[in-house]
Amino acid sequence: MDLGILVIAAFVLVVVLAITSVRIVPQGFNVIVERLGRYQETLKPGFNVIIPVISSVRARVDMRETVVDVPEQSVITKDNAAVTADGVLYFQVVDPMKATYEVNDLQRAIQTLAMTTTRTVMGSMDLDELLSQRETINASLLRAVDEATSSWGVRVTRIELRDITPPADIVQAMARQLKAERERRAVILEADAEKESQIRIAQGRLEAAKLEAEARERLAAAEAKATRLVSEAVAQGSNQALGYFLGQKYMEALTAFATSPNQKTMILPVEMSGIAGALAGLSEIVRDATPPRPPTAAELRSQPPGPWSRPANTEPVMPPPTAQE
């Protein structure tokens, strides 16, 4: 009877020792093992065996990236403006032994460090810099906090400010300043547009004046050339060119006078025969200046034969000699 009890007790003891010596660590965790109160080893994910009774589990460390909320706090900036700021921090344990033995309450320590570092960094900057350089602030916070937590076996991956809230009076002043700045830019843009418009109008007028001057110059050159040709014709004894020139100028003057929008009355010379004579002179000049058209073959065949006409391919007939010869 006693032997059976001993066997059963021994079996139960073996089962208990086997259960207490086996440690299964889940993925994403490490287990710190102590032996007789001192650090012994770090168990990795999977199946592990420890010596029961003398070895014990000290802590189970989460090796995944962990999020820590940085509470809202009041910060005095470099230009004595009171703002409130809050943020969020991400860290990951890289050395589970240091994270267990080098710091007590790791997450609380990291949270407190992030708050103090935020006050230090933001307090060294002006309000305008805080509102416009958030990326720079995040980089400075990350560098400072990561350097301070490296001795704890922790790597800070990210730290970001979620919100920076200035006082209400400063917000109103900033809104008025922004409105004034926008109005100033609108006035400047409008002035620049008006300036550009005036410049373009002036350039257009300048180009038009240049083109008009060139046209007048060419017209004057043409008038001078026409006058010179008429003078040369008169010098050679031909008055027809002078008559044509004067008649053309007379007709141009009448046309311009008649088409004027402000002119209602046209005064013509009493002697209309002078105008008719001028027009007849122009017709004669044009007819004389036009070369005659040569007759066609049909017109030549239709003409009656003259006294001196002769058949084709015939020799001319000489008159008979007189008696004196």
PDB file of C-alpha atoms in Angstrom, residues 117-320:
ATOM      1  CA  THR A 117      11.208  66.859 -24.153  1.00  0.00           C
ATOM      2  CA  THR A 118       8.201  68.419 -25.896  1.00  0.00           C
ATOM      3  CA  ARG A 119       8.184  71.318 -23.433  1.00  0.00           C
ATOM      4  CA  THR A 120      11.921  71.817 -23.907  1.00  0.00           C
ATOM      5  CA  VAL A 121      11.868  71.805 -27.708  1.00  0.00           C
ATOM      6  CA  MET A 122       8.732  73.925 -28.085  1.00  0.00           C
ATOM      7  CA  GLY A 123       9.880  76.377 -25.428  1.00  0.00           C
ATOM      8  CA  SER A 124      12.975  77.199 -27.492  1.00  0.00           C
ATOM      9  CA  MET A 125      10.923  78.293 -30.515  1.00  0.00           C
ATOM     10  CA  ASP A 126       8.635  81.200 -31.357  1.00  0.00           C
ATOM     11  CA  LEU A 127       4.931  80.731 -31.946  1.00  0.00           C
ATOM     12  CA  ASP A 128       5.259  81.323 -35.689  1.00  0.00           C
ATOM     13  CA  GLU A 129       7.948  78.643 -35.865  1.00  0.00           C
ATOM     14  CA  LEU A 130       5.771  76.195 -33.931  1.00  0.00           C
ATOM     15  CA  LEU A 131       2.883  76.659 -36.327  1.00  0.00           C
ATOM     16  CA  SER A 132       4.954  76.526 -39.509  1.00  0.00           C
ATOM     17  CA  GLN A 133       7.721  74.013 -38.703  1.00  0.00           C
ATOM     18  CA  ARG A 134       5.909  71.008 -37.292  1.00  0.00           C
ATOM     19  CA  GLU A 135       8.069  68.549 -39.220  1.00  0.00           C
ATOM     20  CA  THR A 136      11.189  70.120 -37.738  1.00  0.00           C
ATOM     21  CA  ILE A 137       9.715  69.827 -34.227  1.00  0.00           C
ATOM     22  CA  ASN A 138       8.839  66.165 -34.771  1.00  0.00           C
ATOM     23  CA  ALA A 139      12.367  65.413 -35.979  1.00  0.00           C
ATOM     24  CA  SER A 140      13.909  67.172 -32.959  1.00  0.00           C
ATOM     25  CA  LEU A 141      11.638  65.307 -30.542  1.00  0.00           C
ATOM     26  CA  LEU A 142      12.387  61.951 -32.166  1.00  0.00           C
ATOM     27  CA  ARG A 143      16.121  62.505 -32.017  1.00  0.00           C
ATOM     28  CA  ALA A 144      16.084  63.619 -28.355  1.00  0.00           C
ATOM     29  CA  VAL A 145      13.727  60.918 -27.049  1.00  0.00           C
ATOM     30  CA  ASP A 146      15.399  58.106 -28.981  1.00  0.00           C
ATOM     31  CA  GLU A 147      18.801  59.106 -27.653  1.00  0.00           C
ATOM     32  CA  ALA A 148      17.499  59.194 -24.063  1.00  0.00           C
ATOM     33  CA  THR A 149      15.758  55.805 -24.267  1.00  0.00           C
ATOM     34  CA  SER A 150      18.606  53.925 -25.950  1.00  0.00           C
ATOM     35  CA  SER A 151      19.953  52.882 -22.520  1.00  0.00           C
ATOM     36  CA  TRP A 152      16.589  51.273 -21.766  1.00  0.00           C
ATOM     37  CA  GLY A 153      16.850  48.875 -24.688  1.00  0.00           C
ATOM     38  CA  VAL A 154      14.150  50.782 -26.591  1.00  0.00           C
ATOM     39  CA  ARG A 155      14.104  52.289 -30.087  1.00  0.00           C
ATOM     40  CA  VAL A 156      11.672  55.160 -30.656  1.00  0.00           C
ATOM     41  CA  THR A 157      10.420  54.887 -34.232  1.00  0.00           C
ATOM     42  CA  ARG A 158       8.112  57.904 -34.465  1.00  0.00           C
ATOM     43  CA  ILE A 159       6.859  60.824 -32.428  1.00  0.00           C
ATOM     44  CA  GLU A 160       4.350  63.311 -33.787  1.00  0.00           C
ATOM     45  CA  LEU A 161       2.509  66.317 -32.443  1.00  0.00           C
ATOM     46  CA  ARG A 162      -1.187  65.861 -33.084  1.00  0.00           C
ATOM     47  CA  ASP A 163      -2.351  69.352 -32.244  1.00  0.00           C
ATOM     48  CA  ILE A 164      -0.904  72.742 -31.290  1.00  0.00           C
ATOM     49  CA  THR A 165      -3.576  75.137 -30.016  1.00  0.00           C
ATOM     50  CA  PRO A 166      -2.732  78.803 -29.354  1.00  0.00           C
ATOM     51  CA  PRO A 167      -4.934  80.974 -27.088  1.00  0.00           C
ATOM     52  CA  ALA A 168      -8.177  82.394 -28.499  1.00  0.00           C
ATOM     53  CA  ASP A 169      -6.919  86.000 -28.632  1.00  0.00           C
ATOM     54  CA  ILE A 170      -3.845  84.929 -30.582  1.00  0.00           C
ATOM     55  CA  VAL A 171      -6.019  82.943 -32.987  1.00  0.00           C
ATOM     56  CA  GLN A 172      -8.167  86.031 -33.620  1.00  0.00           C
ATOM     57  CA  ALA A 173      -5.097  88.207 -34.120  1.00  0.00           C
ATOM     58  CA  MET A 174      -3.670  85.674 -36.550  1.00  0.00           C
ATOM     59  CA  ALA A 175      -6.965  85.643 -38.471  1.00  0.00           C
ATOM     60  CA  ARG A 176      -6.899  89.444 -38.771  1.00  0.00           C
ATOM     61  CA  GLN A 177      -3.281  89.348 -39.858  1.00  0.00           C
ATOM     62  CA  LEU A 178      -4.027  86.684 -42.456  1.00  0.00           C
ATOM     63  CA  LYS A 179      -6.965  88.703 -43.793  1.00  0.00           C
ATOM     64  CA  ALA A 180      -4.836  91.845 -44.049  1.00  0.00           C
ATOM     65  CA  GLU A 181      -2.086  89.922 -45.813  1.00  0.00           C
ATOM     66  CA  ARG A 182      -4.535  88.497 -48.335  1.00  0.00           C
ATOM     67  CA  GLU A 183      -6.007  91.940 -48.997  1.00  0.00           C
ATOM     68  CA  ARG A 184      -2.506  93.347 -49.483  1.00  0.00           C
ATOM     69  CA  ARG A 185      -1.659  90.609 -51.965  1.00  0.00           C
ATOM     70  CA  ALA A 186      -4.928  91.214 -53.816  1.00  0.00           C
ATOM     71  CA  VAL A 187      -4.145  94.936 -54.110  1.00  0.00           C
ATOM     72  CA  ILE A 188      -0.629  94.167 -55.338  1.00  0.00           C
ATOM     73  CA  LEU A 189      -1.919  91.695 -57.912  1.00  0.00           C
ATOM     74  CA  GLU A 190      -4.529  94.177 -59.116  1.00  0.00           C
ATOM     75  CA  ALA A 191      -1.910  96.921 -59.407  1.00  0.00           C
ATOM     76  CA  ASP A 192       0.432  94.614 -61.305  1.00  0.00           C
ATOM     77  CA  ALA A 193      -2.380  93.653 -63.679  1.00  0.00           C
ATOM     78  CA  GLU A 194      -3.256  97.318 -64.284  1.00  0.00           C
ATOM     79  CA  LYS A 195       0.401  98.117 -64.868  1.00  0.00           C
ATOM     80  CA  GLU A 196       0.752  95.266 -67.345  1.00  0.00           C
ATOM     81  CA  SER A 197      -2.409  96.384 -69.136  1.00  0.00           C
ATOM     82  CA  GLN A 198      -1.161  99.966 -69.451  1.00  0.00           C
ATOM     83  CA  ILE A 199       2.198  98.749 -70.715  1.00  0.00           C
ATOM     84  CA  ARG A 200       0.534  96.597 -73.369  1.00  0.00           C
ATOM     85  CA  ILE A 201      -1.742  99.450 -74.445  1.00  0.00           C
ATOM     86  CA  ALA A 202       1.239 101.802 -74.709  1.00  0.00           C
ATOM     87  CA  GLN A 203       3.185  99.227 -76.685  1.00  0.00           C
ATOM     88  CA  GLY A 204       0.227  98.767 -79.040  1.00  0.00           C
ATOM     89  CA  ARG A 205      -0.060 102.505 -79.585  1.00  0.00           C
ATOM     90  CA  LEU A 206       3.669 102.718 -80.203  1.00  0.00           C
ATOM     91  CA  GLU A 207       3.526  99.941 -82.787  1.00  0.00           C
ATOM     92  CA  ALA A 208       0.523 101.579 -84.455  1.00  0.00           C
ATOM     93  CA  ALA A 209       2.337 104.917 -84.569  1.00  0.00           C
ATOM     94  CA  LYS A 210       5.394 103.247 -86.077  1.00  0.00           C
ATOM     95  CA  LEU A 211       3.293 101.522 -88.741  1.00  0.00           C
ATOM     96  CA  GLU A 212       1.441 104.750 -89.516  1.00  0.00           C
ATOM     97  CA  ALA A 213       4.729 106.638 -89.805  1.00  0.00           C
ATOM     98  CA  GLU A 214       6.094 103.977 -92.147  1.00  0.00           C
ATOM     99  CA  ALA A 215       2.922 104.170 -94.257  1.00  0.00           C
ATOM    100  CA  ARG A 216       3.177 107.953 -94.457  1.00  0.00           C
ATOM    101  CA  GLU A 217       6.832 107.676 -95.364  1.00  0.00           C
ATOM    102  CA  ARG A 218       6.073 105.231 -98.172  1.00  0.00           C
ATOM    103  CA  LEU A 219       3.189 107.399 -99.407  1.00  0.00           C
ATOM    104  CA  ALA A 220       5.417 110.469 -99.407  1.00  0.00           C
ATOM    105  CA  ALA A 221       8.065 108.543-101.317  1.00  0.00           C
ATOM    106  CA  ALA A 222       5.455 107.458-103.869  1.00  0.00           C
ATOM    107  CA  GLU A 223       4.193 111.056-104.211  1.00  0.00           C
ATOM    108  CA  ALA A 224       7.719 112.313-104.667  1.00  0.00           C
ATOM    109  CA  LYS A 225       8.409 109.686-107.305  1.00  0.00           C
ATOM    110  CA  ALA A 226       5.185 110.545-109.164  1.00  0.00           C
ATOM    111  CA  THR A 227       6.001 114.255-109.049  1.00  0.00           C
ATOM    112  CA  ARG A 228       9.490 113.563-110.321  1.00  0.00           C
ATOM    113  CA  LEU A 229       8.173 111.490-113.225  1.00  0.00           C
ATOM    114  CA  VAL A 230       5.662 114.222-114.136  1.00  0.00           C
ATOM    115  CA  SER A 231       8.399 116.832-113.975  1.00  0.00           C
ATOM    116  CA  GLU A 232      10.576 114.754-116.266  1.00  0.00           C
ATOM    117  CA  ALA A 233       7.681 114.306-118.717  1.00  0.00           C
ATOM    118  CA  VAL A 234       6.964 118.056-118.758  1.00  0.00           C
ATOM    119  CA  ALA A 235      10.642 118.780-119.275  1.00  0.00           C
ATOM    120  CA  GLN A 236      10.547 116.499-122.318  1.00  0.00           C
ATOM    121  CA  GLY A 237       7.623 118.481-123.771  1.00  0.00           C
ATOM    122  CA  SER A 238       4.712 116.162-122.846  1.00  0.00           C
ATOM    123  CA  ASN A 239       1.805 117.891-121.104  1.00  0.00           C
ATOM    124  CA  GLN A 240      -0.381 114.801-120.974  1.00  0.00           C
ATOM    125  CA  ALA A 241       1.336 113.447-117.849  1.00  0.00           C
ATOM    126  CA  LEU A 242       0.828 116.775-116.081  1.00  0.00           C
ATOM    127  CA  GLY A 243      -2.853 116.783-117.035  1.00  0.00           C
ATOM    128  CA  TYR A 244      -3.300 113.208-115.849  1.00  0.00           C
ATOM    129  CA  PHE A 245      -1.554 113.966-112.562  1.00  0.00           C
ATOM    130  CA  LEU A 246      -3.642 117.070-111.884  1.00  0.00           C
ATOM    131  CA  GLY A 247      -6.865 115.295-112.864  1.00  0.00           C
ATOM    132  CA  GLN A 248      -6.090 112.386-110.546  1.00  0.00           C
ATOM    133  CA  LYS A 249      -5.419 114.720-107.629  1.00  0.00           C
ATOM    134  CA  TYR A 250      -8.631 116.603-108.385  1.00  0.00           C
ATOM    135  CA  MET A 251     -10.703 113.403-108.314  1.00  0.00           C
ATOM    136  CA  GLU A 252      -9.041 112.203-105.088  1.00  0.00           C
ATOM    137  CA  ALA A 253      -9.832 115.522-103.420  1.00  0.00           C
ATOM    138  CA  LEU A 254     -13.476 115.348-104.519  1.00  0.00           C
ATOM    139  CA  THR A 255     -13.784 111.740-103.268  1.00  0.00           C
ATOM    140  CA  ALA A 256     -12.322 112.580 -99.853  1.00  0.00           C
ATOM    141  CA  PHE A 257     -14.523 115.652 -99.581  1.00  0.00           C
ATOM    142  CA  ALA A 258     -17.678 113.728-100.483  1.00  0.00           C
ATOM    143  CA  THR A 259     -17.048 110.813 -98.086  1.00  0.00           C
ATOM    144  CA  SER A 260     -16.345 113.017 -95.045  1.00  0.00           C
ATOM    145  CA  PRO A 261     -18.942 112.177 -92.290  1.00  0.00           C
ATOM    146  CA  ASN A 262     -19.052 115.796 -91.051  1.00  0.00           C
ATOM    147  CA  GLN A 263     -19.580 117.387 -94.457  1.00  0.00           C
ATOM    148  CA  LYS A 264     -23.188 117.951 -95.563  1.00  0.00           C
ATOM    149  CA  THR A 265     -22.664 120.411 -98.437  1.00  0.00           C
ATOM    150  CA  MET A 266     -20.405 120.024-101.468  1.00  0.00           C
ATOM    151  CA  ILE A 267     -19.512 123.106-103.548  1.00  0.00           C
ATOM    152  CA  LEU A 268     -18.692 122.309-107.168  1.00  0.00           C
ATOM    153  CA  PRO A 269     -17.245 124.748-109.701  1.00  0.00           C
ATOM    154  CA  VAL A 270     -19.815 126.655-111.737  1.00  0.00           C
ATOM    155  CA  GLU A 271     -18.316 125.593-115.010  1.00  0.00           C
ATOM    156  CA  MET A 272     -19.000 121.883-115.176  1.00  0.00           C
ATOM    157  CA  SER A 273     -17.369 121.917-118.568  1.00  0.00           C
ATOM    158  CA  GLY A 274     -14.056 122.175-116.769  1.00  0.00           C
ATOM    159  CA  ILE A 275     -14.694 118.856-115.046  1.00  0.00           C
ATOM    160  CA  ALA A 276     -15.906 117.291-118.288  1.00  0.00           C
ATOM    161  CA  GLY A 277     -12.826 118.561-120.029  1.00  0.00           C
ATOM    162  CA  ALA A 278     -10.613 117.130-117.335  1.00  0.00           C
ATOM    163  CA  LEU A 279     -12.342 113.762-117.586  1.00  0.00           C
ATOM    164  CA  ALA A 280     -12.071 113.837-121.375  1.00  0.00           C
ATOM    165  CA  GLY A 281      -8.409 114.660-121.038  1.00  0.00           C
ATOM    166  CA  LEU A 282      -7.940 111.691-118.735  1.00  0.00           C
ATOM    167  CA  SER A 283      -9.700 109.457-121.279  1.00  0.00           C
ATOM    168  CA  GLU A 284      -7.482 110.710-124.070  1.00  0.00           C
ATOM    169  CA  ILE A 285      -4.383 110.162-121.988  1.00  0.00           C
ATOM    170  CA  VAL A 286      -5.424 106.622-121.133  1.00  0.00           C
ATOM    171  CA  ARG A 287      -6.277 105.875-124.776  1.00  0.00           C
ATOM    172  CA  ASP A 288      -2.985 107.289-126.012  1.00  0.00           C
ATOM    173  CA  ALA A 289      -1.052 105.401-123.368  1.00  0.00           C
ATOM    174  CA  THR A 290      -2.737 102.109-124.314  1.00  0.00           C
ATOM    175  CA  PRO A 291      -0.934 100.382-127.267  1.00  0.00           C
ATOM    176  CA  PRO A 292      -3.160  99.448-130.262  1.00  0.00           C
ATOM    177  CA  ARG A 293      -4.258  95.840-130.497  1.00  0.00           C
ATOM    178  CA  PRO A 294      -2.880  94.058-133.631  1.00  0.00           C
ATOM    179  CA  PRO A 295      -5.577  92.784-136.058  1.00  0.00           C
ATOM    180  CA  THR A 296      -6.370  89.099-136.055  1.00  0.00           C
ATOM    181  CA  ALA A 297      -6.086  86.818-139.141  1.00  0.00           C
ATOM    182  CA  ALA A 298      -9.874  86.787-139.578  1.00  0.00           C
ATOM    183  CA  GLU A 299      -9.959  90.571-139.603  1.00  0.00           C
ATOM    184  CA  LEU A 300      -7.180  90.691-142.232  1.00  0.00           C
ATOM    185  CA  ARG A 301      -9.042  88.242-144.509  1.00  0.00           C
ATOM    186  CA  SER A 302     -12.292  90.189-144.191  1.00  0.00           C
ATOM    187  CA  GLN A 303     -10.700  93.460-145.353  1.00  0.00           C
ATOM    188  CA  PRO A 304     -11.226  94.335-149.139  1.00  0.00           C
ATOM    189  CA  PRO A 305      -8.122  94.187-151.317  1.00  0.00           C
ATOM    190  CA  GLY A 306      -6.421  97.502-151.860  1.00  0.00           C
ATOM    191  CA  PRO A 307      -4.713  98.860-154.939  1.00  0.00           C
ATOM    192  CA  TRP A 308      -1.396  97.596-153.804  1.00  0.00           C
ATOM    193  CA  SER A 309      -2.496  94.172-152.693  1.00  0.00           C
ATOM    194  CA  ARG A 310      -1.084  91.183-154.533  1.00  0.00           C
ATOM    195  CA  PRO A 311      -1.552  87.464-154.449  1.00  0.00           C
ATOM    196  CA  ALA A 312       0.675  85.429-152.258  1.00  0.00           C
ATOM    197  CA  ASN A 313       3.930  84.000-153.742  1.00  0.00           C
ATOM    198  CA  THR A 314       3.943  86.481-156.678  1.00  0.00           C
ATOM    199  CA  GLU A 315       6.709  88.789-157.754  1.00  0.00           C
ATOM    200  CA  PRO A 316       5.990  92.501-157.921  1.00  0.00           C
ATOM    201  CA  VAL A 317       5.161  93.854-161.468  1.00  0.00           C
ATOM    202  CA  MET A 318       7.327  96.729-162.616  1.00  0.00           C
ATOM    203  CA  PRO A 319       5.678  99.510-164.723  1.00  0.00           C
ATOM    204  CA  PRO A 320       6.693  99.689-168.442  1.00  0.00           C
TER     205      PRO A 320
END
